[in-house]
Coordinates of C-alpha atoms and ligand atoms in Angstrom, one line a residue:
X57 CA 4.8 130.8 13.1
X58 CA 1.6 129.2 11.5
X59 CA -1.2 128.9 13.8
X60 CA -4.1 126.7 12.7
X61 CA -6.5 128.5 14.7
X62 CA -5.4 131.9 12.5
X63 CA -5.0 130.2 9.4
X64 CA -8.7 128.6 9.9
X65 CA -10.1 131.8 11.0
X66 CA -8.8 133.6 7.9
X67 CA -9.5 130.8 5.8
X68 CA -11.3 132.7 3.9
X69 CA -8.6 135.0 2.7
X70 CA -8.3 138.5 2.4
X71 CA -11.2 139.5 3.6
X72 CA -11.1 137.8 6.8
X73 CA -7.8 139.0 7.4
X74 CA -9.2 143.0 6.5
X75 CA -12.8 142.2 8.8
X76 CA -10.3 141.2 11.5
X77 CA -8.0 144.1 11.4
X78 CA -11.0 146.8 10.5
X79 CA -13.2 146.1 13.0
X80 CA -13.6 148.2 16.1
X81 CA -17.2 147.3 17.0
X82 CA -16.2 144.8 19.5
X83 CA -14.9 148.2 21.6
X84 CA -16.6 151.0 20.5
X85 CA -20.1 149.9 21.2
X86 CA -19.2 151.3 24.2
X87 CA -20.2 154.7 22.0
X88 CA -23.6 153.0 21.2
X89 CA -26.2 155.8 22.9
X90 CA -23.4 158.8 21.9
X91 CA -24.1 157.9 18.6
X92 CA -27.9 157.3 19.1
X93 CA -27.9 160.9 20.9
X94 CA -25.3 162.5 17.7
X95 CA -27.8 161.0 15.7
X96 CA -31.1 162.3 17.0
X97 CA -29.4 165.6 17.2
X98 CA -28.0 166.0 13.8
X99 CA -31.3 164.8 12.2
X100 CA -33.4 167.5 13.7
X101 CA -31.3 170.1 13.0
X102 CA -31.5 168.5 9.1
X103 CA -35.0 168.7 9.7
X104 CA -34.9 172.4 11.2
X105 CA -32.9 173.8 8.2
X106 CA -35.3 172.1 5.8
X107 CA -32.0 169.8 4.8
X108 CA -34.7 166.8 5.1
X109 CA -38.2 166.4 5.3
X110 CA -40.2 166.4 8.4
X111 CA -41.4 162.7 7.5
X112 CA -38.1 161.7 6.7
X113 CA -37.2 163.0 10.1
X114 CA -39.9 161.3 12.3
X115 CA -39.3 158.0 10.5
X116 CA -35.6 158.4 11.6
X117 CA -36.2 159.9 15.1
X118 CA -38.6 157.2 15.9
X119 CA -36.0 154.1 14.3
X120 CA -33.8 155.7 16.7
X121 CA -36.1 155.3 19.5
X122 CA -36.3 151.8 19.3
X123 CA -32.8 151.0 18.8
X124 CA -32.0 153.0 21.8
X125 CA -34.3 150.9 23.4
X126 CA -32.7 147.7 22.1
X127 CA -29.5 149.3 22.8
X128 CA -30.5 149.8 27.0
X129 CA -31.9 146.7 26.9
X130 CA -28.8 145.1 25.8
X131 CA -30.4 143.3 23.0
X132 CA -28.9 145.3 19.7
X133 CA -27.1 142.6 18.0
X134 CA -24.0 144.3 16.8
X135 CA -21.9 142.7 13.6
X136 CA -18.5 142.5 13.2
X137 CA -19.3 142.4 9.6
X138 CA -20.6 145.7 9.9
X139 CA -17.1 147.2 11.3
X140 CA -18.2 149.5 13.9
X141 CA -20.8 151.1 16.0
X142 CA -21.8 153.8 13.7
X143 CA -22.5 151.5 10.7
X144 CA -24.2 149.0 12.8
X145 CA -26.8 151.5 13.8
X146 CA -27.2 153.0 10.2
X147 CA -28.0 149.4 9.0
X148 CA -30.3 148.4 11.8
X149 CA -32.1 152.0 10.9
X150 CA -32.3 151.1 7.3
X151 CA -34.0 147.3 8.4
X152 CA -36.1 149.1 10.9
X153 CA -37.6 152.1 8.6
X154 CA -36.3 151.4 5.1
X155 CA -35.2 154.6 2.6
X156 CA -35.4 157.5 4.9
X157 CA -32.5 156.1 6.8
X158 CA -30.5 156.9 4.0
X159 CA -30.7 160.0 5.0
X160 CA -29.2 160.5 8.1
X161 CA -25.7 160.8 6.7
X162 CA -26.2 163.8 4.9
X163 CA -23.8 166.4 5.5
X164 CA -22.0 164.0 8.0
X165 CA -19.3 161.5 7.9
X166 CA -18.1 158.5 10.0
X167 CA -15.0 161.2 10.7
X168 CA -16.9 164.2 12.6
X169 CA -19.5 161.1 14.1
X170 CA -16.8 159.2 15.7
X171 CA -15.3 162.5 17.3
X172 CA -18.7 163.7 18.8
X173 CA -19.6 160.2 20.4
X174 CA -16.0 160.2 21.8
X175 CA -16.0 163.3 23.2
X176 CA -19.5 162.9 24.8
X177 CA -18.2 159.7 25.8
X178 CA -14.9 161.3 27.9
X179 CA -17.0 164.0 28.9
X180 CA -19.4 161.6 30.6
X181 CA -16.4 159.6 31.9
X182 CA -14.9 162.4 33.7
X183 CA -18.6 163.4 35.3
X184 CA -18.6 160.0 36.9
X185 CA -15.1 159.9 38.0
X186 CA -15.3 163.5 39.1
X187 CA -18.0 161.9 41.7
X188 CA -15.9 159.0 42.6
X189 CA -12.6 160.8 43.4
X190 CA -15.0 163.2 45.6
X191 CA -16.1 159.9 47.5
X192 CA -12.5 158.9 48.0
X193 CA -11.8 162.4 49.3
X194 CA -15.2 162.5 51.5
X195 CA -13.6 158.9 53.4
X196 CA -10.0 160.6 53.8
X197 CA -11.5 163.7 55.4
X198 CA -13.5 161.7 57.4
X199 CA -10.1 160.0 58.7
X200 CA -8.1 162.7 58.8
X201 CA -11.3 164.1 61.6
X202 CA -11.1 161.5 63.4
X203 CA -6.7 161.0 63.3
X204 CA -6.5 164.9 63.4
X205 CA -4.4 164.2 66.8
X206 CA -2.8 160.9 66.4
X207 CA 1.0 161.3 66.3
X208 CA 3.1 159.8 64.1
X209 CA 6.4 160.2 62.3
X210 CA 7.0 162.6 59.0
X211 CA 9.6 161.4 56.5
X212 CA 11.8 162.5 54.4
X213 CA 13.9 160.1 52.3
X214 CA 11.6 157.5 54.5
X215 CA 13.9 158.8 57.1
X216 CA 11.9 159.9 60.0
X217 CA 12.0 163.3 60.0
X218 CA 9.4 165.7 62.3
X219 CA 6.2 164.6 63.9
X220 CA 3.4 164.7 62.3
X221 CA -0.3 164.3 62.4
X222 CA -2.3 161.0 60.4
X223 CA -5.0 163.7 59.8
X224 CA -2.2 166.0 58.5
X225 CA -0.9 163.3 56.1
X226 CA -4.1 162.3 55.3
X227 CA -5.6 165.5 53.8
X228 CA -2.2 165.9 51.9
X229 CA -4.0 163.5 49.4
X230 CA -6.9 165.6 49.7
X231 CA -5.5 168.0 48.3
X232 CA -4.2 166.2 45.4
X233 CA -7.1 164.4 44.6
X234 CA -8.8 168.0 44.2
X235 CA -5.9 169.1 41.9
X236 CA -6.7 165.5 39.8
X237 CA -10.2 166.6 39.7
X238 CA -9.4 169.9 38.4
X239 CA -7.5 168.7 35.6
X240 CA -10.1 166.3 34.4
X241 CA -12.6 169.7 34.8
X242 CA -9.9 171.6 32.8
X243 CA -9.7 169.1 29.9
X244 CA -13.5 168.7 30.0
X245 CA -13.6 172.4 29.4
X246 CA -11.8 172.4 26.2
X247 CA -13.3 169.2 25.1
X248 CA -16.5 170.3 25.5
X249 CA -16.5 172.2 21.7
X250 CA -18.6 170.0 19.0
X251 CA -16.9 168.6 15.6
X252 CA -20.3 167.9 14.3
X253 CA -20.9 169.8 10.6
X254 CA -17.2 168.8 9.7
X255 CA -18.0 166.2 7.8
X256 CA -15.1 164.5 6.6
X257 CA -12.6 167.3 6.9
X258 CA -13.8 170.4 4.7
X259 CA -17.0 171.0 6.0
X260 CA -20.4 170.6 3.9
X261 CA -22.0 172.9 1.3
X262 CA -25.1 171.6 3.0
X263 CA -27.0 174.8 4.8
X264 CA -26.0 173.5 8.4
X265 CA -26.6 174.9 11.9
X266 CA -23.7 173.8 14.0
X267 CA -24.6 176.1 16.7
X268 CA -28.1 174.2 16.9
X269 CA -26.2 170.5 17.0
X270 CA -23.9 171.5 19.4
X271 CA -26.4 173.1 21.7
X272 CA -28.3 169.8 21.3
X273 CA -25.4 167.8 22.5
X274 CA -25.0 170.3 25.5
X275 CA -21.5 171.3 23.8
X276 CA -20.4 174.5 24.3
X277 CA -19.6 176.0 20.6
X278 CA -18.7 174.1 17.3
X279 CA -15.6 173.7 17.0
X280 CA -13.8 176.5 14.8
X281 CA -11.7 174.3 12.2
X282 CA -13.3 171.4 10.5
X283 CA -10.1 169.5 10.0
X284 CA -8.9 170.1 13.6
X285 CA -12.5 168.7 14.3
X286 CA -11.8 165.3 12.5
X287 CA -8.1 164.7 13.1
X288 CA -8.2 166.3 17.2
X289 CA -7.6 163.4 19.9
X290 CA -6.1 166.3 22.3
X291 CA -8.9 165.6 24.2
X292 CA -8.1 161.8 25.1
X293 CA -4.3 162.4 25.3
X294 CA -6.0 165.2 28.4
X295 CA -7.7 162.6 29.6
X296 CA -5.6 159.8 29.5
X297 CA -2.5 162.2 31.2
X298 CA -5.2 163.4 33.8
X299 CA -5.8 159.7 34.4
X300 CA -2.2 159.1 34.6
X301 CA -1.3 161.8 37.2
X302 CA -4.6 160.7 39.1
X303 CA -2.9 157.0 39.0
X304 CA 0.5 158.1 40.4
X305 CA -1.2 159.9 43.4
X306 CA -3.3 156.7 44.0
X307 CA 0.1 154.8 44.0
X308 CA 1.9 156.6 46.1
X309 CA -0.8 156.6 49.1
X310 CA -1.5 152.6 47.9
X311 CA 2.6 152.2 48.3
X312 CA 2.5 153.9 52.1
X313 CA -0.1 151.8 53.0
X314 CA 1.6 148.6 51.8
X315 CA 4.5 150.0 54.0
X316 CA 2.1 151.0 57.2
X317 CA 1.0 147.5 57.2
X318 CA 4.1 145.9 56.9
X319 CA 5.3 144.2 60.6
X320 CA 8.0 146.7 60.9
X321 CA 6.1 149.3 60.8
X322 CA 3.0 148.5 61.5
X323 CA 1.4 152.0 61.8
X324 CA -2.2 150.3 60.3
X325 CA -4.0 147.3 59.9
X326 CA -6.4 146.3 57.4
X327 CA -9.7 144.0 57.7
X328 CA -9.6 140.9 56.1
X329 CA -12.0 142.6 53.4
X330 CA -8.8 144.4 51.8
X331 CA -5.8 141.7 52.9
X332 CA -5.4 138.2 51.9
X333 CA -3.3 135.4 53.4
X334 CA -0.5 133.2 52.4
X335 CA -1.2 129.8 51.3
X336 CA 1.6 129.0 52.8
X337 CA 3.1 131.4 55.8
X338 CA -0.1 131.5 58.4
X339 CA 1.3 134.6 59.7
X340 CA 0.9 136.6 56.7
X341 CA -1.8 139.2 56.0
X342 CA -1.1 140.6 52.5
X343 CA -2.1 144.2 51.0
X344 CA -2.9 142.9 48.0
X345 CA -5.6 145.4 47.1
X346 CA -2.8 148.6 47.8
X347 CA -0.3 146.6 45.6
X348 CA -2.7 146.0 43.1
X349 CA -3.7 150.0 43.0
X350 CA 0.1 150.4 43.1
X351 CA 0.5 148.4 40.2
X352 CA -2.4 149.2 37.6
X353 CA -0.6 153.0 37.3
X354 CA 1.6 151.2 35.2
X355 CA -1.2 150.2 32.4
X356 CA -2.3 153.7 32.7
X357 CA 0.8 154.9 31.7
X358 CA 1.0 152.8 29.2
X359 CA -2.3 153.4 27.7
X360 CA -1.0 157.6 27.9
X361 CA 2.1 156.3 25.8
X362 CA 0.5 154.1 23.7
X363 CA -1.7 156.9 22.3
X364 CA 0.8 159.6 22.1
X365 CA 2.4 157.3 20.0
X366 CA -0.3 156.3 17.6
X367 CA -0.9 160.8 17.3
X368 CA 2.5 161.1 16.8
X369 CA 3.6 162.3 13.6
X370 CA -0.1 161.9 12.0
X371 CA -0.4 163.9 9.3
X372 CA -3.9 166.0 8.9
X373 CA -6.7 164.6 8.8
X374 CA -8.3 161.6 10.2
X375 CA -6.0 158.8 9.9
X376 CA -7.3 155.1 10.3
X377 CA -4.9 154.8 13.3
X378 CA -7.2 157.1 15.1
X379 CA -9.6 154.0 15.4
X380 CA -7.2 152.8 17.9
X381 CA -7.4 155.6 20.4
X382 CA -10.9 154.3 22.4
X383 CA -9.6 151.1 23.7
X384 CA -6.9 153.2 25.9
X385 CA -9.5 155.2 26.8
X386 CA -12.0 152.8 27.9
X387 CA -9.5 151.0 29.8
X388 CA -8.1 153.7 31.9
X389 CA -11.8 154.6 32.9
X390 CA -12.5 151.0 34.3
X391 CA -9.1 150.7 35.5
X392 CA -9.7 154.1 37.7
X393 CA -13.0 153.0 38.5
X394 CA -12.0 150.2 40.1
X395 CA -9.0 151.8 41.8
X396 CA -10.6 154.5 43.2
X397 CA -13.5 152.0 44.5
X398 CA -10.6 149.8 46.0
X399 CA -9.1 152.9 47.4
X400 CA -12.5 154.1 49.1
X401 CA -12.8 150.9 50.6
X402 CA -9.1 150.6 51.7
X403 CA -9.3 153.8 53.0
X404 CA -12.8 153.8 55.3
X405 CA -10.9 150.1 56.4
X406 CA -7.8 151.0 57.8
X407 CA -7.6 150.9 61.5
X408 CA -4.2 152.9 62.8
X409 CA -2.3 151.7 65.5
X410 CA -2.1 155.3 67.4
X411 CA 0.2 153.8 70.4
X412 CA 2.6 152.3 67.9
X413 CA 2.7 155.5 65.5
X414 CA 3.4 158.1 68.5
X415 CA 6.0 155.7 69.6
X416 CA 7.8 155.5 66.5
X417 CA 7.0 159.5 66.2
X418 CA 10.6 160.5 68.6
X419 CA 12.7 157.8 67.0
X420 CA 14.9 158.8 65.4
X421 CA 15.5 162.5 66.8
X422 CA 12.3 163.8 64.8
X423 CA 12.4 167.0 67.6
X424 CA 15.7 167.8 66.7
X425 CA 14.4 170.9 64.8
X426 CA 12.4 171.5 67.8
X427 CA 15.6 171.6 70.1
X428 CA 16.6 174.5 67.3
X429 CA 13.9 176.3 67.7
X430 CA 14.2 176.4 71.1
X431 CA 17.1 178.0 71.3
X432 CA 16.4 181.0 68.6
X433 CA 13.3 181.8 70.0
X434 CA 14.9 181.9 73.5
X435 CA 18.2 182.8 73.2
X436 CA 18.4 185.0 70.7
X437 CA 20.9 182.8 68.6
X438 CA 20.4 183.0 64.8
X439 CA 19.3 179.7 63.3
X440 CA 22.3 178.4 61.4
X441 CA 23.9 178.9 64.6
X442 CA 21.0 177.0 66.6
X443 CA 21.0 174.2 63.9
X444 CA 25.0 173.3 65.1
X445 CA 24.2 173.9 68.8
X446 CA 21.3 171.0 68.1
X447 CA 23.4 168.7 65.8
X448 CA 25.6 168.6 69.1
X449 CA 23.0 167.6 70.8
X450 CA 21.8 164.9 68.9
X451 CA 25.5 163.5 68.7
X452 CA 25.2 163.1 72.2
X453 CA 21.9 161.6 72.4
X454 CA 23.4 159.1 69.6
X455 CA 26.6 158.4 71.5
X456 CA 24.7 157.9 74.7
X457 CA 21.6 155.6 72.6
X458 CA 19.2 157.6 74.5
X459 CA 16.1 160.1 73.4
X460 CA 16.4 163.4 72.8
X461 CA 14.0 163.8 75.7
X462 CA 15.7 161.0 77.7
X463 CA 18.7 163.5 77.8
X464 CA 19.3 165.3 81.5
X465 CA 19.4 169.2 81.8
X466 CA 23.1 169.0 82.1
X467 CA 24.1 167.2 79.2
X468 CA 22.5 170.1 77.2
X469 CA 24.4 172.5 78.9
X470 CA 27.4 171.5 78.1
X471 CA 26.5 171.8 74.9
X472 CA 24.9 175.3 75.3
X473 CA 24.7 176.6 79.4
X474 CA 21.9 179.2 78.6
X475 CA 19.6 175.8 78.0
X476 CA 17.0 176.1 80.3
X477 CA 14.5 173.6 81.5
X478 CA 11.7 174.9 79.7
X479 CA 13.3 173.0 76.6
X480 CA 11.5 169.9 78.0
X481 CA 8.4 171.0 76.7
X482 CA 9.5 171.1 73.1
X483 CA 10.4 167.6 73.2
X484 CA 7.7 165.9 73.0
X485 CA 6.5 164.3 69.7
X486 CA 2.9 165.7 70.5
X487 CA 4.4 169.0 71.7
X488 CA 6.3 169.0 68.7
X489 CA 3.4 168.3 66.3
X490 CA 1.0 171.2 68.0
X491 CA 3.6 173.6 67.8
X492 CA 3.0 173.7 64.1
X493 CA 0.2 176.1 64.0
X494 CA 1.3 178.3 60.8
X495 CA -0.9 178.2 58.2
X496 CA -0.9 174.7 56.2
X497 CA 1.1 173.2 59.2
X498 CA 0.0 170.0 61.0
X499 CA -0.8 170.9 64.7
X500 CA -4.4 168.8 65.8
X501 CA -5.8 172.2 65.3
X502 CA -4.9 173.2 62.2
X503 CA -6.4 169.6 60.9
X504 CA -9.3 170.2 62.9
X505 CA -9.4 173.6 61.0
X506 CA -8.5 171.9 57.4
X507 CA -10.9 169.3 57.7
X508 CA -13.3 171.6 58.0
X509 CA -12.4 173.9 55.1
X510 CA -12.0 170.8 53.3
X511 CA -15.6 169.6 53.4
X512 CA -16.5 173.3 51.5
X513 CA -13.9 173.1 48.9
X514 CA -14.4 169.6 47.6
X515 CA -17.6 168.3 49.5
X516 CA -19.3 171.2 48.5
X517 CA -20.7 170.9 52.2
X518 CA -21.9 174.4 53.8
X519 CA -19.8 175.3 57.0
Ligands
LIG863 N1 -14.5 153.4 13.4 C1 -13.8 154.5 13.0 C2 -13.0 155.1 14.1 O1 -13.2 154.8 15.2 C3 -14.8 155.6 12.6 C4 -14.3 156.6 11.6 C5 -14.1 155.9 10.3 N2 -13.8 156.9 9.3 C6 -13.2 156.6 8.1 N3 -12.9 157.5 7.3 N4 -13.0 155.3 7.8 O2 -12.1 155.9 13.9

C-alpha cells in the first residue's frame, strides 16, 4: 500500500526512513533525570579517580544542573534528530558548556547508560506502585472491618458452596495483593546491582571505581559481568511478569464485582462515580470501570509477551532490539497506575446489599457440610459415612423444594434416627459461617482478628 502521508514524510529518503525507525526519544524521555542523575554520578567518580579534571567536572556538573532544571520545568527541547534521551542531553551539554562536555563519555557507552537509567527507572516505578497497591489493600481492610459479619454465599465453580463472610472474601485479595507486592520487592532486589563501568560490553581500561558509582546511584553492588550488565533486561521481563500476575488478581476481583452488581445477583451496588448508564436501556447501571480493570490485564500480558519475545534468542551483547523494551515497560506502569487507582476507588465505593447476600447465603444447600459435621461430631460416625447420610438429606430437601433448615425433625430421622434437634443450630448460614473459627477460616471473629493482623503486616500500623 502507498500512503502519501509515508511517502511525504520519508520524502527525503533513507534517512528519514532510518530517523523514523532509530529513534526512541519520543519514549525514553521518560529516562530524562535517570540519565541526568547516571550522569552527575559517573562524572564525579571521573573526577574522584583523577580520570578528568576538577574543572572539567564542575563545568559538567553545573551544565547538568541546569538541564535538570529545564528538564523539571518541562522545557528541554528534545530532537528526534538526536535519536534518544542520552544524546539529547550530551548535545544540550556540549551547547550549554562547550568542550568539557566531551568528556562525560569517557569510560562509558550509550550500552551501560541506557541500563542504569532503566533500572533506576523500574526501581522507582515499583517504590510508587509498592505505595499504591498498599492504598488498595488499606480500603479492602477497611471493608472487610466493617463486612467482617455480613453473610454471604462461597463458591466453588460459581456454584454456591458454604457461607462465607464479605470481610473473609475481602481480605483474600489482601493477601494477594501482599504477595504482588513482594514480587515487585523481590525483583527490585536483584535489580538493584549497577551496570555502570561496563562500557559497551568489556569493560574500560580506564581506572574506574564502580563501587563509588553505584553507591552514588543508591545501587547495591556493580554488577559482576560487564556483558551481562549491557545485554541484561531480566530485570523488566521481572517487572513486567510481576505486573502481569498483579493484573490477573485485579481482574479477577474487577470480574466478581461486575458479577455482584449484575441484577441477579445483586450482592453490591456502585455510585454513579464508578457505573455508567445506557444510552439506550434507562434501567441500566454499567460497571464499566470493573470491566475496564478486567480488560487492561490483557495489554499487560501482552506487553510481558511482547518483550520475552524481543529477548528471545538475542545473542550477547546489546542488541538494537533492546531499544524496544521501555515502551512495555512504561505502559504497564500507567496502565497499573490507573487500575489500581480505579480499583481504590471502586473498592471504598461499593455499598453491599447485606439482606440480599445472607439470603442468597442458604440457597442452594451451602450448610450441607454443616449437616455432616453435625453428625461426626455427635454421633460418632466417620465422615465419608456422614457425607452420604447428608447427601440423603439434601435429596430430600431437593425433592421436597424446601431449605435445608425448612426441613422438620422427622424428615432427618428417617434418614438418620440418632438426629437430634440440636442440628437446628448448624443450619443457619450465620451459624454456619461462625463455626469456622480454625485458623485462616472465615467466622466474624476470625476477620475481626485478620483485619487486625492485617493492618501490621501490610499497613505497617502498630497493634
Ligand atoms: N537508545 C538506545 C536504547 O534504548 C540506547 C543504547 C544505544 N546503544 C547502541 N549501541 N546503539 O537501547
Amino acid at each position: 500500500m502507498t500512503s502519501k502521508m509515508w511517502g511525504g514524510r520519508f520524502g527525503a529518503g533513507p534517512t528519514a526512513i532510518m530517523e523514523e525507525i532509530n529513534t526512541s526519544v519520543g519514549f525514553d524521555q521518560r529516562l530524562a533525570k535517570q540519565d541526568v542523575r547516571g550522569s552527575r554520578a559517573h562524572c564525579a567518580m571521573l573526577v574522584a579517580q583523577g580520570i578528568i579534571s576538577k574543572e572539567d567536572g564542575e563545568a559538567i556538573q553545573g551544565g547538568l544542573t541546569r538541564i535538570e532544571k529545564d528538564i523539571s520545568a518541562g522545557a528541554f527541547v528534545f530532537k528526534r534528530s538526536l535519536e534518544d534521551v542520552h544524546m539529547n542531553i550530551e548535545s544540550r551539554l556540549a551547547d550549554l558548556i562547550g568542550a568539557p562536555a566531551g568528556r562525560l563519555h569517557t569510560a562509558r557507552s550509550r550500552n551501560d547508560q541506557v541500563a542504569t537509567d532503566f533500572r533506576m527507572w523500574v526501581r522507582a516505578a515499583i517504590d510508587t506502585l509498592d505505595v499504591e497497591i498498599k492504598k488498595l489493600q488499606a480500603v479492602l481492610i477497611d471493608k472487610a472491618q466493617a463486612e467482617a459479619a455480613t453473610i454471604m454465599p462461597g463458591f466453588t465453580h460459581l456454584q454456591a458452596a458454604q457461607p462465607v463472610t464479605f470481610g473473609h472474601h475481602l481480605l483474600a485479595y489482601v493477601e494477594m495483593f501482599g504477595r504482588d507486592r513482594g514480587r515487585f520487592m523481590d525483583a527490585r532486589r536483584r535489580l538493584n546491582e549497577c551496570p555502570l563501568g561496563a562500557g559497551a560490553i568489556a569493560g574500560t581500561s580506564f581506572p574506574v571505581n564502580r563501587a563509588l558509582t553505584a553507591e552514588k546511584l543508591d545501587f547495591d553492588r556493580p554488577m559482576a559481568n560487564s556483558m551481562d550488565a549491557v545485554s541484561d533486561r531480566d530485570f523488566a521481563l521481572e517487572f513486567l511478569a510481576a505486573a502481569s500476575i498483579l493484573a490477573v488478581h485485579m481482574s479477577r476481583i474487577a470480574e466478581e464485582m461486575v458479577i455482584w452488581a449484575s441484577a441477579q445477583f445483586g450482592f453490591i451496588k456502585f455510585t454513579d462515580a464508578f457505573s455508567t448508564g445506557s444510552s439506550m436501556m434507562p434501567q441500566k447501571r454499567n460497571p464499566d470501570a470493573a470491566e475496564l480493570v478486567r480488560a487492561k490485564a490483557g495489554r499487560i500480558f501482552g506487553n510481558l509477551f511482547g518483550l520475552l519475545t524481543v529477548m528471545k534468542g538475542l545473542p550477547l551483547t546489546y542488541s538494537k532490539d533492546m531499544q524496544e523494551d521501555k515502551e512495555a515497560v512504561f505502559a504497564t506502569f500507567d496502565t497499573l497506575e490507573l487500575c489500581l487507582a480505579a480499583m481504590t476507588g471502586m473498592v471504598k465505593d461499593i455499598k453491599p446489599d447485606a439482606a440480599r447476600m445472607k439470603a442468597s447465603a442458604s440457597a442452594g444447600f451451602t450448610t450441607a457440610t454443616d449437616i455432616a459435621d453435625w453428625v461426626t461430631q455427635n454421633l460418632n460416625v466417620p465422615f465419608r459415612e456422614s457425607h452420604h447420610i447428608t447427601g440423603r438429606i439434601v435429596k430430600m430437601a431437593e425433592g421436597k423444594g424446601c431449605e435445608l433448615a425448612e426441613l422438620t425433625l422427622e424428615d432427618m430421622q428417617l434418614v438418620e434416627p440418632r438426629i437430634t434437634q440440636d442440628i437446628f443450630r448448624v443450619l443457619t448460614p450465620e451459624a454456619s459461617a461462625a463455626s469456622r473459627t480454625s485458623f485462616g477460616g472465615t467466622a466474624p471473629a476470625n476477620v475481626t482478628a485478620q483485619v487486625k493482623a492485617a493492618r501490621e503486616r501490610f499497613l505497617g500500623e502498630k497493634p
